[in-house]
PDB file of C-alpha atoms in Angstrom:
ATOM      1  CA  MET V   1       0.056  -0.351   0.239  1.00 60.00           C
ATOM      2  CA  SER V   2       2.892   2.428   0.531  1.00 75.00           C
ATOM      3  CA  GLU V   3       4.106   1.780  -2.517  1.00 76.00           C
ATOM      4  CA  ILE V   4       0.800   2.566  -4.325  1.00 81.00           C
ATOM      5  CA  LEU V   5       0.534   5.416  -2.287  1.00 83.00           C
ATOM      6  CA  HIS V   6       4.189   6.677  -3.159  1.00 80.00           C
ATOM      7  CA  ILE V   7       3.574   6.507  -7.143  1.00 81.00           C
ATOM      8  CA  VAL V   8       0.084   8.402  -6.784  1.00 85.00           C
ATOM      9  CA  LEU V   9       1.808  11.110  -4.454  1.00 85.00           C
ATOM     10  CA  HIS V  10       4.384  11.689  -6.643  1.00 77.00           C
ATOM     11  CA  SER V  11       2.457  11.207  -9.994  1.00 80.00           C
ATOM     12  CA  LEU V  12      -0.095  13.814  -8.114  1.00 87.00           C
ATOM     13  CA  GLU V  13       3.126  16.336  -7.322  1.00 81.00           C
ATOM     14  CA  GLU V  14       4.228  16.259 -11.069  1.00 71.00           C
ATOM     15  CA  SER V  15       0.449  17.014 -12.664  1.00 77.00           C
ATOM     16  CA  LEU V  16       0.211  19.957 -10.240  1.00 82.00           C
ATOM     17  CA  LYS V  17       3.358  21.877 -10.869  1.00 73.00           C
ATOM     18  CA  VAL V  18       1.776  20.845 -15.166  1.00 66.00           C
ATOM     19  CA  PHE V  19      -1.312  22.392 -14.086  1.00 78.00           C
ATOM     20  CA  VAL V  20       0.270  25.358 -12.630  1.00 78.00           C
ATOM     21  CA  VAL V  21       2.034  26.953 -15.553  1.00 66.00           C
ATOM     22  CA  ALA V  22      -0.311  26.008 -17.997  1.00 66.00           C
ATOM     23  CA  LEU V  23      -3.335  27.883 -15.873  1.00 79.00           C
ATOM     24  CA  ILE V  24      -0.801  30.647 -16.315  1.00 78.00           C
ATOM     25  CA  LEU V  25       0.090  30.566 -19.690  1.00 66.00           C
ATOM     26  CA  TYR V  26      -3.670  29.748 -20.486  1.00 71.00           C
ATOM     27  CA  PHE V  27      -5.076  33.280 -18.633  1.00 80.00           C
ATOM     28  CA  ILE V  28      -2.162  35.406 -20.254  1.00 77.00           C
ATOM     29  CA  ILE V  29      -3.067  33.248 -23.725  1.00 69.00           C
ATOM     30  CA  SER V  30      -7.065  34.249 -23.497  1.00 74.00           C
ATOM     31  CA  PHE V  31      -6.411  38.388 -23.568  1.00 77.00           C
ATOM     32  CA  VAL V  32      -4.603  38.272 -27.279  1.00 69.00           C
ATOM     33  CA  GLU V  33      -6.324  34.869 -28.634  1.00 64.00           C
ATOM     34  CA  GLU V  34      -8.102  37.922 -30.418  1.00 65.00           C
ATOM     35  CA  ARG V  35      -5.734  39.654 -31.844  1.00 66.00           C
ATOM     36  CA  ILE V  36      -3.170  36.851 -32.701  1.00 60.00           C
ATOM     37  CA  ALA V  37      -6.303  35.354 -35.412  1.00 59.00           C
ATOM     38  CA  ARG V  38      -6.634  38.914 -36.792  1.00 62.00           C
ATOM     39  CA  GLY V  39      -2.863  38.820 -37.573  1.00 59.00           C
ATOM     40  CA  LEU V  40      -2.464  35.310 -38.558  1.00 57.00           C
ATOM     41  CA  GLY V  41      -5.477  35.831 -41.439  1.00 55.00           C
ATOM     42  CA  LYS V  42      -3.660  39.045 -43.122  1.00 52.00           C
ATOM     43  CA  LYS V  43      -2.268  38.865 -46.021  1.00 56.00           C
ATOM     44  CA  ASN V  44       1.918  39.327 -46.395  1.00 62.00           C
ATOM     45  CA  ARG V  45       4.551  37.321 -47.169  1.00 76.00           C
ATOM     46  CA  PHE V  46       5.721  36.182 -43.375  1.00 82.00           C
ATOM     47  CA  SER V  47       2.202  34.628 -42.977  1.00 83.00           C
ATOM     48  CA  PRO V  48       4.001  31.157 -42.368  1.00 89.00           C
ATOM     49  CA  LEU V  49       7.127  32.685 -40.062  1.00 90.00           C
ATOM     50  CA  ILE V  50       4.697  34.170 -38.200  1.00 87.00           C
ATOM     51  CA  ALA V  51       2.452  30.947 -38.176  1.00 88.00           C
ATOM     52  CA  SER V  52       5.528  28.792 -37.398  1.00 90.00           C
ATOM     53  CA  ALA V  53       6.073  30.958 -34.070  1.00 88.00           C
ATOM     54  CA  LEU V  54       2.143  31.173 -33.508  1.00 82.00           C
ATOM     55  CA  GLY V  55       2.924  27.210 -33.264  1.00 83.00           C
ATOM     56  CA  LEU V  56       4.641  27.192 -30.458  1.00 82.00           C
ATOM     57  CA  VAL V  57       2.527  29.123 -27.982  1.00 75.00           C
ATOM     58  CA  PRO V  58       1.054  25.965 -25.732  1.00 68.00           C
ATOM     59  CA  GLN V  59      -2.622  25.983 -27.337  1.00 60.00           C
ATOM     60  CA  CYS V  60      -4.156  23.789 -29.327  1.00 58.00           C
ATOM     61  CA  GLY V  61      -6.900  26.357 -29.761  1.00 61.00           C
ATOM     62  CA  PHE V  62      -4.099  28.079 -32.542  1.00 68.00           C
ATOM     63  CA  SER V  63      -4.519  25.298 -34.315  1.00 76.00           C
ATOM     64  CA  VAL V  64      -8.601  25.028 -33.991  1.00 71.00           C
ATOM     65  CA  VAL V  65      -8.346  29.018 -35.356  1.00 71.00           C
ATOM     66  CA  ALA V  66      -5.553  28.158 -37.980  1.00 77.00           C
ATOM     67  CA  SER V  67      -7.946  25.128 -39.803  1.00 79.00           C
ATOM     68  CA  ASP V  68     -10.649  27.881 -39.386  1.00 71.00           C
ATOM     69  CA  LEU V  69      -8.762  30.664 -41.452  1.00 73.00           C
ATOM     70  CA  TYR V  70      -7.540  28.439 -44.150  1.00 82.00           C
ATOM     71  CA  VAL V  71     -11.089  26.562 -44.610  1.00 78.00           C
ATOM     72  CA  LYS V  72     -12.488  30.375 -45.000  1.00 70.00           C
ATOM     73  CA  ARG V  73      -9.298  30.390 -47.590  1.00 76.00           C
ATOM     74  CA  HIS V  74      -7.689  33.647 -45.420  1.00 71.00           C
ATOM     75  CA  ILE V  75      -4.521  31.902 -45.037  1.00 81.00           C
ATOM     76  CA  THR V  76      -1.993  29.424 -47.792  1.00 86.00           C
ATOM     77  CA  MET V  77      -1.632  26.014 -47.089  1.00 90.00           C
ATOM     78  CA  GLY V  78       1.959  26.003 -46.579  1.00 92.00           C
ATOM     79  CA  THR V  79       1.191  28.739 -43.736  1.00 90.00           C
ATOM     80  CA  LEU V  80      -1.274  26.206 -41.897  1.00 92.00           C
ATOM     81  CA  ILE V  81       0.888  23.208 -42.232  1.00 94.00           C
ATOM     82  CA  ALA V  82       4.090  25.903 -40.545  1.00 94.00           C
ATOM     83  CA  LEU V  83       1.970  26.302 -37.373  1.00 92.00           C
ATOM     84  CA  PHE V  84       1.048  23.009 -37.471  1.00 92.00           C
ATOM     85  CA  LEU V  85       3.966  21.270 -37.244  1.00 93.00           C
ATOM     86  CA  ALA V  86       5.699  24.295 -34.896  1.00 91.00           C
ATOM     87  CA  CYS V  87       2.426  23.671 -32.462  1.00 84.00           C
ATOM     88  CA  SER V  88       3.515  22.119 -29.379  1.00 71.00           C
ATOM     89  CA  ASP V  89       0.288  21.623 -27.901  1.00 63.00           C
ATOM     90  CA  GLU V  90       0.809  20.258 -24.376  1.00 68.00           C
ATOM     91  CA  ALA V  91       4.431  19.755 -24.643  1.00 75.00           C
ATOM     92  CA  LEU V  92       5.685  23.302 -24.025  1.00 75.00           C
ATOM     93  CA  PRO V  93       4.573  23.431 -20.189  1.00 75.00           C
ATOM     94  CA  ILE V  94       4.982  19.972 -19.163  1.00 78.00           C
ATOM     95  CA  LEU V  95       8.649  20.291 -20.351  1.00 79.00           C
ATOM     96  CA  LEU V  96       8.820  24.157 -18.661  1.00 76.00           C
ATOM     97  CA  SER V  97       7.419  22.220 -15.468  1.00 77.00           C
ATOM     98  CA  GLN V  98      10.368  19.377 -15.954  1.00 75.00           C
ATOM     99  CA  ALA V  99      12.774  22.024 -16.940  1.00 72.00           C
ATOM    100  CA  THR V 100      16.464  21.313 -14.807  1.00 74.00           C
ATOM    101  CA  LYS V 101      20.386  22.228 -15.293  1.00 75.00           C
ATOM    102  CA  GLU V 102      20.520  18.725 -17.091  1.00 73.00           C
ATOM    103  CA  ASN V 103      18.157  18.869 -19.500  1.00 75.00           C
ATOM    104  CA  VAL V 104      17.649  23.117 -19.961  1.00 83.00           C
ATOM    105  CA  LEU V 105      19.781  23.073 -23.637  1.00 86.00           C
ATOM    106  CA  SER V 106      17.483  20.350 -24.864  1.00 84.00           C
ATOM    107  CA  ILE V 107      13.983  22.199 -24.232  1.00 84.00           C
ATOM    108  CA  ILE V 108      15.182  24.923 -26.169  1.00 87.00           C
ATOM    109  CA  LEU V 109      16.262  23.428 -28.569  1.00 90.00           C
ATOM    110  CA  ILE V 110      12.860  21.494 -29.304  1.00 89.00           C
ATOM    111  CA  VAL V 111      11.570  25.044 -29.560  1.00 88.00           C
ATOM    112  CA  VAL V 112      13.696  26.220 -32.330  1.00 92.00           C
ATOM    113  CA  LEU V 113      13.478  23.507 -33.976  1.00 93.00           C
ATOM    114  CA  LYS V 114      10.063  22.943 -34.121  1.00 93.00           C
ATOM    115  CA  PHE V 115      10.371  27.121 -35.351  1.00 94.00           C
ATOM    116  CA  VAL V 116      12.054  26.413 -38.042  1.00 96.00           C
ATOM    117  CA  ILE V 117      11.173  23.464 -39.281  1.00 96.00           C
ATOM    118  CA  GLY V 118       6.965  25.032 -39.236  1.00 95.00           C
ATOM    119  CA  PHE V 119       8.397  27.863 -41.567  1.00 94.00           C
ATOM    120  CA  VAL V 120      10.854  26.392 -43.547  1.00 96.00           C
ATOM    121  CA  THR V 121       7.946  23.933 -44.148  1.00 96.00           C
ATOM    122  CA  GLY V 122       5.414  26.442 -45.056  1.00 93.00           C
ATOM    123  CA  TYR V 123       7.501  28.058 -47.441  1.00 93.00           C
ATOM    124  CA  VAL V 124       8.579  24.988 -49.192  1.00 94.00           C
ATOM    125  CA  VAL V 125       4.859  24.074 -49.431  1.00 93.00           C
ATOM    126  CA  ASP V 126       3.519  28.176 -50.750  1.00 88.00           C
ATOM    127  CA  PHE V 127       6.861  27.895 -53.363  1.00 89.00           C
ATOM    128  CA  LEU V 128       5.557  24.797 -54.985  1.00 88.00           C
ATOM    129  CA  LEU V 129       2.100  26.300 -54.818  1.00 80.00           C
ATOM    130  CA  THR V 130       2.547  28.917 -56.913  1.00 66.00           C
ATOM    131  CA  LYS V 131       1.225  27.773 -59.904  1.00 54.00           C
ATOM    132  CA  HIS V 132      -1.901  28.544 -58.656  1.00 53.00           C
ATOM    133  CA  LYS V 133      -0.947  31.618 -56.555  1.00 52.00           C
ATOM    134  CA  HIS V 134      -3.180  34.174 -58.611  1.00 49.00           C
ATOM    135  CA  GLU V 135      -5.637  31.541 -57.682  1.00 43.00           C
ATOM    136  CA  VAL V 136      -4.311  32.245 -54.021  1.00 48.00           C
ATOM    137  CA  HIS V 137      -4.228  35.940 -53.759  1.00 51.00           C
ATOM    138  CA  GLU V 138      -8.373  36.308 -55.410  1.00 48.00           C
ATOM    139  CA  HIS V 139      -9.388  34.403 -53.068  1.00 46.00           C
ATOM    140  CA  LEU V 140      -6.928  35.992 -49.597  1.00 47.00           C
ATOM    141  CA  GLU V 141      -8.542  39.701 -51.078  1.00 50.00           C
ATOM    142  CA  HIS V 142     -12.049  38.330 -51.451  1.00 47.00           C
ATOM    143  CA  CYS V 143     -12.269  36.768 -47.953  1.00 45.00           C
ATOM    144  CA  HIS V 144     -10.497  39.932 -46.939  1.00 47.00           C
ATOM    145  CA  LYS V 145     -13.368  41.970 -47.582  1.00 48.00           C
ATOM    146  CA  SER V 146     -15.223  40.800 -44.890  1.00 46.00           C
ATOM    147  CA  PHE V 147     -12.808  38.907 -42.819  1.00 43.00           C
ATOM    148  CA  GLU V 148     -13.669  41.997 -39.929  1.00 46.00           C
ATOM    149  CA  GLU V 149     -17.393  40.494 -40.336  1.00 46.00           C
ATOM    150  CA  GLU V 150     -16.537  37.389 -39.021  1.00 50.00           C
ATOM    151  CA  VAL V 151     -15.968  35.436 -35.561  1.00 46.00           C
ATOM    152  CA  HIS V 152     -13.755  32.671 -35.328  1.00 49.00           C
ATOM    153  CA  ILE V 153     -13.352  29.852 -33.450  1.00 48.00           C
ATOM    154  CA  GLY V 154     -10.914  28.718 -30.406  1.00 50.00           C
ATOM    155  CA  CYS V 155     -10.565  25.005 -29.409  1.00 50.00           C
ATOM    156  CA  CYS V 156     -13.843  24.949 -27.446  1.00 52.00           C
ATOM    157  CA  SER V 157     -16.001  26.045 -30.699  1.00 49.00           C
ATOM    158  CA  HIS V 158     -16.272  29.144 -28.547  1.00 52.00           C
ATOM    159  CA  PRO V 159     -16.315  32.844 -29.976  1.00 52.00           C
ATOM    160  CA  ILE V 160     -12.941  34.874 -29.750  1.00 48.00           C
ATOM    161  CA  GLU V 161     -13.817  37.664 -31.072  1.00 48.00           C
ATOM    162  CA  GLY V 162     -16.208  40.149 -29.112  1.00 52.00           C
ATOM    163  CA  GLY V 163     -18.548  39.027 -26.548  1.00 53.00           C
ATOM    164  CA  ASP V 164     -20.165  40.797 -23.469  1.00 51.00           C
ATOM    165  CA  GLU V 165     -19.304  40.204 -19.894  1.00 51.00           C
ATOM    166  CA  HIS V 166     -20.544  37.041 -19.291  1.00 53.00           C
ATOM    167  CA  SER V 167     -18.400  35.202 -22.307  1.00 62.00           C
ATOM    168  CA  LYS V 168     -15.743  37.529 -21.298  1.00 65.00           C
ATOM    169  CA  VAL V 169     -15.913  35.899 -17.884  1.00 64.00           C
ATOM    170  CA  TYR V 170     -16.059  32.428 -19.502  1.00 64.00           C
ATOM    171  CA  LYS V 171     -12.810  33.414 -21.896  1.00 65.00           C
ATOM    172  CA  HIS V 172     -10.012  34.930 -19.197  1.00 70.00           C
ATOM    173  CA  ILE V 173     -11.626  32.965 -16.160  1.00 79.00           C
ATOM    174  CA  LEU V 174     -13.534  29.660 -16.700  1.00 81.00           C
ATOM    175  CA  HIS V 175     -11.888  28.801 -19.893  1.00 75.00           C
ATOM    176  CA  PRO V 176      -8.383  28.213 -19.189  1.00 80.00           C
ATOM    177  CA  LEU V 177      -9.264  26.787 -15.956  1.00 85.00           C
ATOM    178  CA  VAL V 178     -11.242  23.787 -17.467  1.00 82.00           C
ATOM    179  CA  HIS V 179      -8.535  23.284 -20.430  1.00 72.00           C
ATOM    180  CA  SER V 180      -5.913  23.529 -17.462  1.00 77.00           C
ATOM    181  CA  LEU V 181      -7.883  21.466 -15.476  1.00 85.00           C
ATOM    182  CA  LYS V 182      -8.237  18.638 -18.075  1.00 78.00           C
ATOM    183  CA  ILE V 183      -4.439  19.129 -18.890  1.00 68.00           C
ATOM    184  CA  PHE V 184      -3.657  17.810 -15.496  1.00 79.00           C
ATOM    185  CA  ALA V 185      -6.609  14.784 -15.785  1.00 82.00           C
ATOM    186  CA  TYR V 186      -4.516  13.555 -18.903  1.00 72.00           C
ATOM    187  CA  VAL V 187      -0.779  14.170 -17.491  1.00 68.00           C
ATOM    188  CA  LEU V 188      -1.576  12.585 -14.290  1.00 81.00           C
ATOM    189  CA  GLY V 189      -3.369   9.423 -15.753  1.00 82.00           C
ATOM    190  CA  ILE V 190      -0.285   9.092 -17.993  1.00 71.00           C
ATOM    191  CA  THR V 191       2.121   9.968 -14.976  1.00 72.00           C
ATOM    192  CA  LEU V 192       0.041   7.775 -13.140  1.00 83.00           C
ATOM    193  CA  LEU V 193       0.311   4.867 -15.926  1.00 80.00           C
ATOM    194  CA  PHE V 194       3.782   5.388 -16.920  1.00 71.00           C
ATOM    195  CA  ASN V 195       5.428   5.452 -12.759  1.00 74.00           C
ATOM    196  CA  THR V 196       3.632   2.414 -11.885  1.00 81.00           C
ATOM    197  CA  LEU V 197       5.158   1.037 -15.541  1.00 74.00           C
ATOM    198  CA  ILE V 198       7.976   1.440 -14.361  1.00 69.00           C
ATOM    199  CA  HIS V 199       7.667   0.452 -10.844  1.00 73.00           C
ATOM    200  CA  TYR V 200       6.615  -3.097 -11.477  1.00 77.00           C
ATOM    201  CA  LEU V 201       7.903  -3.684 -14.525  1.00 73.00           C
ATOM    202  CA  GLY V 202      11.650  -2.110 -13.550  1.00 67.00           C
ATOM    203  CA  GLU V 203      12.864   1.142 -15.579  1.00 59.00           C
ATOM    204  CA  GLU V 204      15.967  -1.064 -17.205  1.00 66.00           C
ATOM    205  CA  ASN V 205      13.402  -3.556 -18.824  1.00 68.00           C
ATOM    206  CA  ILE V 206      11.458  -0.574 -20.528  1.00 60.00           C
ATOM    207  CA  ASN V 207      14.283   1.024 -21.109  1.00 60.00           C
ATOM    208  CA  GLU V 208      15.885  -2.108 -22.867  1.00 68.00           C
ATOM    209  CA  PHE V 209      12.552  -2.145 -24.923  1.00 67.00           C
ATOM    210  CA  LEU V 210      12.490   0.998 -25.932  1.00 61.00           C
ATOM    211  CA  GLN V 211      16.503   0.443 -27.205  1.00 64.00           C
ATOM    212  CA  THR V 212      15.730  -2.677 -28.948  1.00 71.00           C
ATOM    213  CA  ASN V 213      13.173  -1.403 -31.007  1.00 74.00           C
ATOM    214  CA  LYS V 214      14.554   2.591 -31.091  1.00 78.00           C
ATOM    215  CA  TYR V 215      14.804   2.143 -35.223  1.00 86.00           C
ATOM    216  CA  LEU V 216      10.696   2.485 -35.402  1.00 87.00           C
ATOM    217  CA  ALA V 217      10.946   4.834 -32.202  1.00 87.00           C
ATOM    218  CA  PRO V 218      10.368   8.123 -34.599  1.00 91.00           C
ATOM    219  CA  LEU V 219       7.852   6.362 -36.219  1.00 92.00           C
ATOM    220  CA  PHE V 220       6.119   4.678 -33.665  1.00 87.00           C
ATOM    221  CA  SER V 221       5.833   8.027 -32.220  1.00 88.00           C
ATOM    222  CA  SER V 222       4.327   9.758 -35.341  1.00 90.00           C
ATOM    223  CA  LEU V 223       1.869   7.951 -35.156  1.00 88.00           C
ATOM    224  CA  ILE V 224       0.729   8.418 -31.544  1.00 84.00           C
ATOM    225  CA  GLY V 225       1.438  12.463 -32.949  1.00 85.00           C
ATOM    226  CA  ILE V 226      -1.536  12.110 -35.374  1.00 85.00           C
ATOM    227  CA  ILE V 227      -3.658  10.993 -32.561  1.00 78.00           C
ATOM    228  CA  PRO V 228      -5.702  14.651 -32.270  1.00 71.00           C
ATOM    229  CA  ASN V 229      -5.946  14.516 -28.566  1.00 64.00           C
ATOM    230  CA  CYS V 230      -3.672  16.606 -25.882  1.00 65.00           C
ATOM    231  CA  ALA V 231      -2.798  13.076 -24.296  1.00 67.00           C
ATOM    232  CA  ALA V 232      -0.465  12.204 -27.343  1.00 75.00           C
ATOM    233  CA  SER V 233       1.901  15.603 -26.735  1.00 79.00           C
ATOM    234  CA  VAL V 234       1.575  14.892 -23.057  1.00 77.00           C
ATOM    235  CA  ALA V 235       2.574  10.691 -23.410  1.00 79.00           C
ATOM    236  CA  ILE V 236       5.421  11.493 -26.471  1.00 84.00           C
ATOM    237  CA  THR V 237       7.267  14.393 -23.745  1.00 84.00           C
ATOM    238  CA  ASN V 238       6.859  12.576 -20.591  1.00 81.00           C
ATOM    239  CA  VAL V 239       8.162   9.136 -22.050  1.00 82.00           C
ATOM    240  CA  TYR V 240      11.121  11.308 -23.837  1.00 85.00           C
ATOM    241  CA  LEU V 241      11.806  12.705 -20.417  1.00 82.00           C
ATOM    242  CA  LEU V 242      11.553  10.142 -18.359  1.00 76.00           C
ATOM    243  CA  GLY V 243      14.066   9.296 -21.041  1.00 78.00           C
ATOM    244  CA  GLY V 244      12.429   6.205 -23.266  1.00 78.00           C
ATOM    245  CA  LEU V 245      12.710   8.335 -26.201  1.00 84.00           C
ATOM    246  CA  SER V 246      15.597   9.791 -28.371  1.00 88.00           C
ATOM    247  CA  PHE V 247      15.510  13.584 -29.106  1.00 91.00           C
ATOM    248  CA  GLY V 248      14.997  12.674 -33.112  1.00 92.00           C
ATOM    249  CA  ALA V 249      11.559  10.289 -31.734  1.00 91.00           C
ATOM    250  CA  CYS V 250      10.254  13.383 -29.475  1.00 91.00           C
ATOM    251  CA  ILE V 251      10.781  15.475 -32.636  1.00 93.00           C
ATOM    252  CA  SER V 252       9.023  13.050 -34.745  1.00 93.00           C
ATOM    253  CA  GLY V 253       6.018  13.084 -32.490  1.00 91.00           C
ATOM    254  CA  LEU V 254       5.964  16.121 -31.432  1.00 91.00           C
ATOM    255  CA  CYS V 255       6.471  18.043 -35.190  1.00 93.00           C
ATOM    256  CA  MET V 256       2.806  15.445 -36.170  1.00 92.00           C
ATOM    257  CA  ASN V 257       0.886  16.617 -32.720  1.00 87.00           C
ATOM    258  CA  ALA V 258      -1.342  19.494 -34.223  1.00 83.00           C
ATOM    259  CA  GLY V 259      -3.500  19.241 -31.287  1.00 71.00           C
ATOM    260  CA  LEU V 260      -7.416  19.856 -32.725  1.00 70.00           C
ATOM    261  CA  GLY V 261      -6.567  21.286 -35.466  1.00 78.00           C
ATOM    262  CA  LEU V 262      -6.668  18.767 -37.835  1.00 81.00           C
ATOM    263  CA  VAL V 263     -10.048  17.296 -35.787  1.00 76.00           C
ATOM    264  CA  PHE V 264     -11.745  20.424 -36.901  1.00 76.00           C
ATOM    265  CA  LEU V 265      -9.711  20.428 -40.950  1.00 81.00           C
ATOM    266  CA  PHE V 266     -11.372  17.147 -42.188  1.00 81.00           C
ATOM    267  CA  LYS V 267     -14.507  17.740 -39.476  1.00 75.00           C
ATOM    268  CA  ARG V 268     -15.908  20.556 -42.188  1.00 69.00           C
ATOM    269  CA  LYS V 269     -15.132  17.890 -45.111  1.00 65.00           C
ATOM    270  CA  THR V 270     -14.860  21.411 -47.865  1.00 65.00           C
ATOM    271  CA  ASN V 271     -11.859  19.417 -49.174  1.00 76.00           C
ATOM    272  CA  ILE V 272     -10.928  16.254 -48.004  1.00 85.00           C
ATOM    273  CA  LYS V 273      -7.757  15.961 -50.575  1.00 86.00           C
ATOM    274  CA  ASN V 274      -6.709  18.961 -49.822  1.00 88.00           C
ATOM    275  CA  SER V 275      -6.964  17.832 -46.062  1.00 89.00           C
ATOM    276  CA  PHE V 276      -4.912  14.271 -46.108  1.00 92.00           C
ATOM    277  CA  THR V 277      -3.019  16.244 -48.413  1.00 92.00           C
ATOM    278  CA  ILE V 278      -1.180  18.535 -45.451  1.00 93.00           C
ATOM    279  CA  LEU V 279      -1.457  15.530 -43.433  1.00 93.00           C
ATOM    280  CA  GLY V 280       0.617  13.485 -45.682  1.00 94.00           C
ATOM    281  CA  ILE V 281       3.119  16.749 -45.850  1.00 95.00           C
ATOM    282  CA  MET V 282       3.013  16.019 -41.851  1.00 95.00           C
ATOM    283  CA  PHE V 283       3.359  13.063 -41.739  1.00 96.00           C
ATOM    284  CA  GLY V 284       6.591  13.072 -43.752  1.00 96.00           C
ATOM    285  CA  VAL V 285       8.079  16.032 -42.561  1.00 96.00           C
ATOM    286  CA  SER V 286       8.216  14.770 -39.150  1.00 95.00           C
ATOM    287  CA  LEU V 287       9.338  11.195 -39.978  1.00 95.00           C
ATOM    288  CA  PHE V 288      12.200  12.651 -42.242  1.00 96.00           C
ATOM    289  CA  VAL V 289      13.393  15.119 -39.755  1.00 95.00           C
ATOM    290  CA  GLY V 290      13.428  12.352 -37.368  1.00 94.00           C
ATOM    291  CA  TYR V 291      15.206   9.940 -38.910  1.00 95.00           C
ATOM    292  CA  LEU V 292      17.489  12.535 -39.980  1.00 95.00           C
ATOM    293  CA  ILE V 293      18.072  13.824 -36.455  1.00 93.00           C
ATOM    294  CA  CYS V 294      18.364  10.205 -35.271  1.00 91.00           C
ATOM    295  CA  PHE V 295      21.045   9.228 -37.865  1.00 90.00           C
ATOM    296  CA  ILE V 296      23.137  11.961 -36.901  1.00 90.00           C
ATOM    297  CA  SER V 297      22.856  11.492 -33.531  1.00 84.00           C
ATOM    298  CA  GLY V 298      23.608   7.741 -33.794  1.00 75.00           C
ATOM    299  CA  PHE V 299      19.776   7.064 -32.578  1.00 67.00           C
TER     300      PHE V 299
END
């Protein structure tokens, strides 16, 4: 019983750290979410760069907003992919809460790499689609005429523009709290699972299994990353911090995970072919980068 209690208390302590970091971040984000949605929708050559920077913000709502803007033809495919690949979802709060002198450099490197991978891929995709460039600009020009009148939705299907006093209370207080509690529940559940496995199976046995299958780790991590749920990024990050995933495999999984953005994209069913193209590009880039890093670092 004492061993079980120790596992529960240890998992609860780790999860509470994530909850505090997430709550602070989401509270701050709630005040700038509307401005970010407007800024992302502006037509300019720096859109993939801006989108990639926004993707680093630990809030799956931005991937939903980006999907909404793409469906309404306010942004290009490259801009959307840039944000998706850079999207950190719930990984950053976990990484920050578990930051130490030993891993702080790798945390910074994860953030920098996702940012670079995002905007580089975004620009490449838009460059390859230049034969349709005039059509893209026509769509953007047409839609920007009515952009100011539209209301865009966030990660929980709530409008992020305007609203009365009641909606502002929800937006700035209740939504950050509820969202942080959801993350806390995901982290607690997964942390309990992994801590229990480590305790009963043994850390050495788990590491041996993972090392034996290390050549497939980027593929497994990318497949987990496809799961449109905060739990995916939580799982990938926790396994990496526990030493079960290589740096390259971690990058593969986190690049592939775009939170709820892909769900919203496929849910609209506006253009399924484009949606699968976006998914395919993300999967290919995630695998390529992950295996490249693993190859350079010797797995």
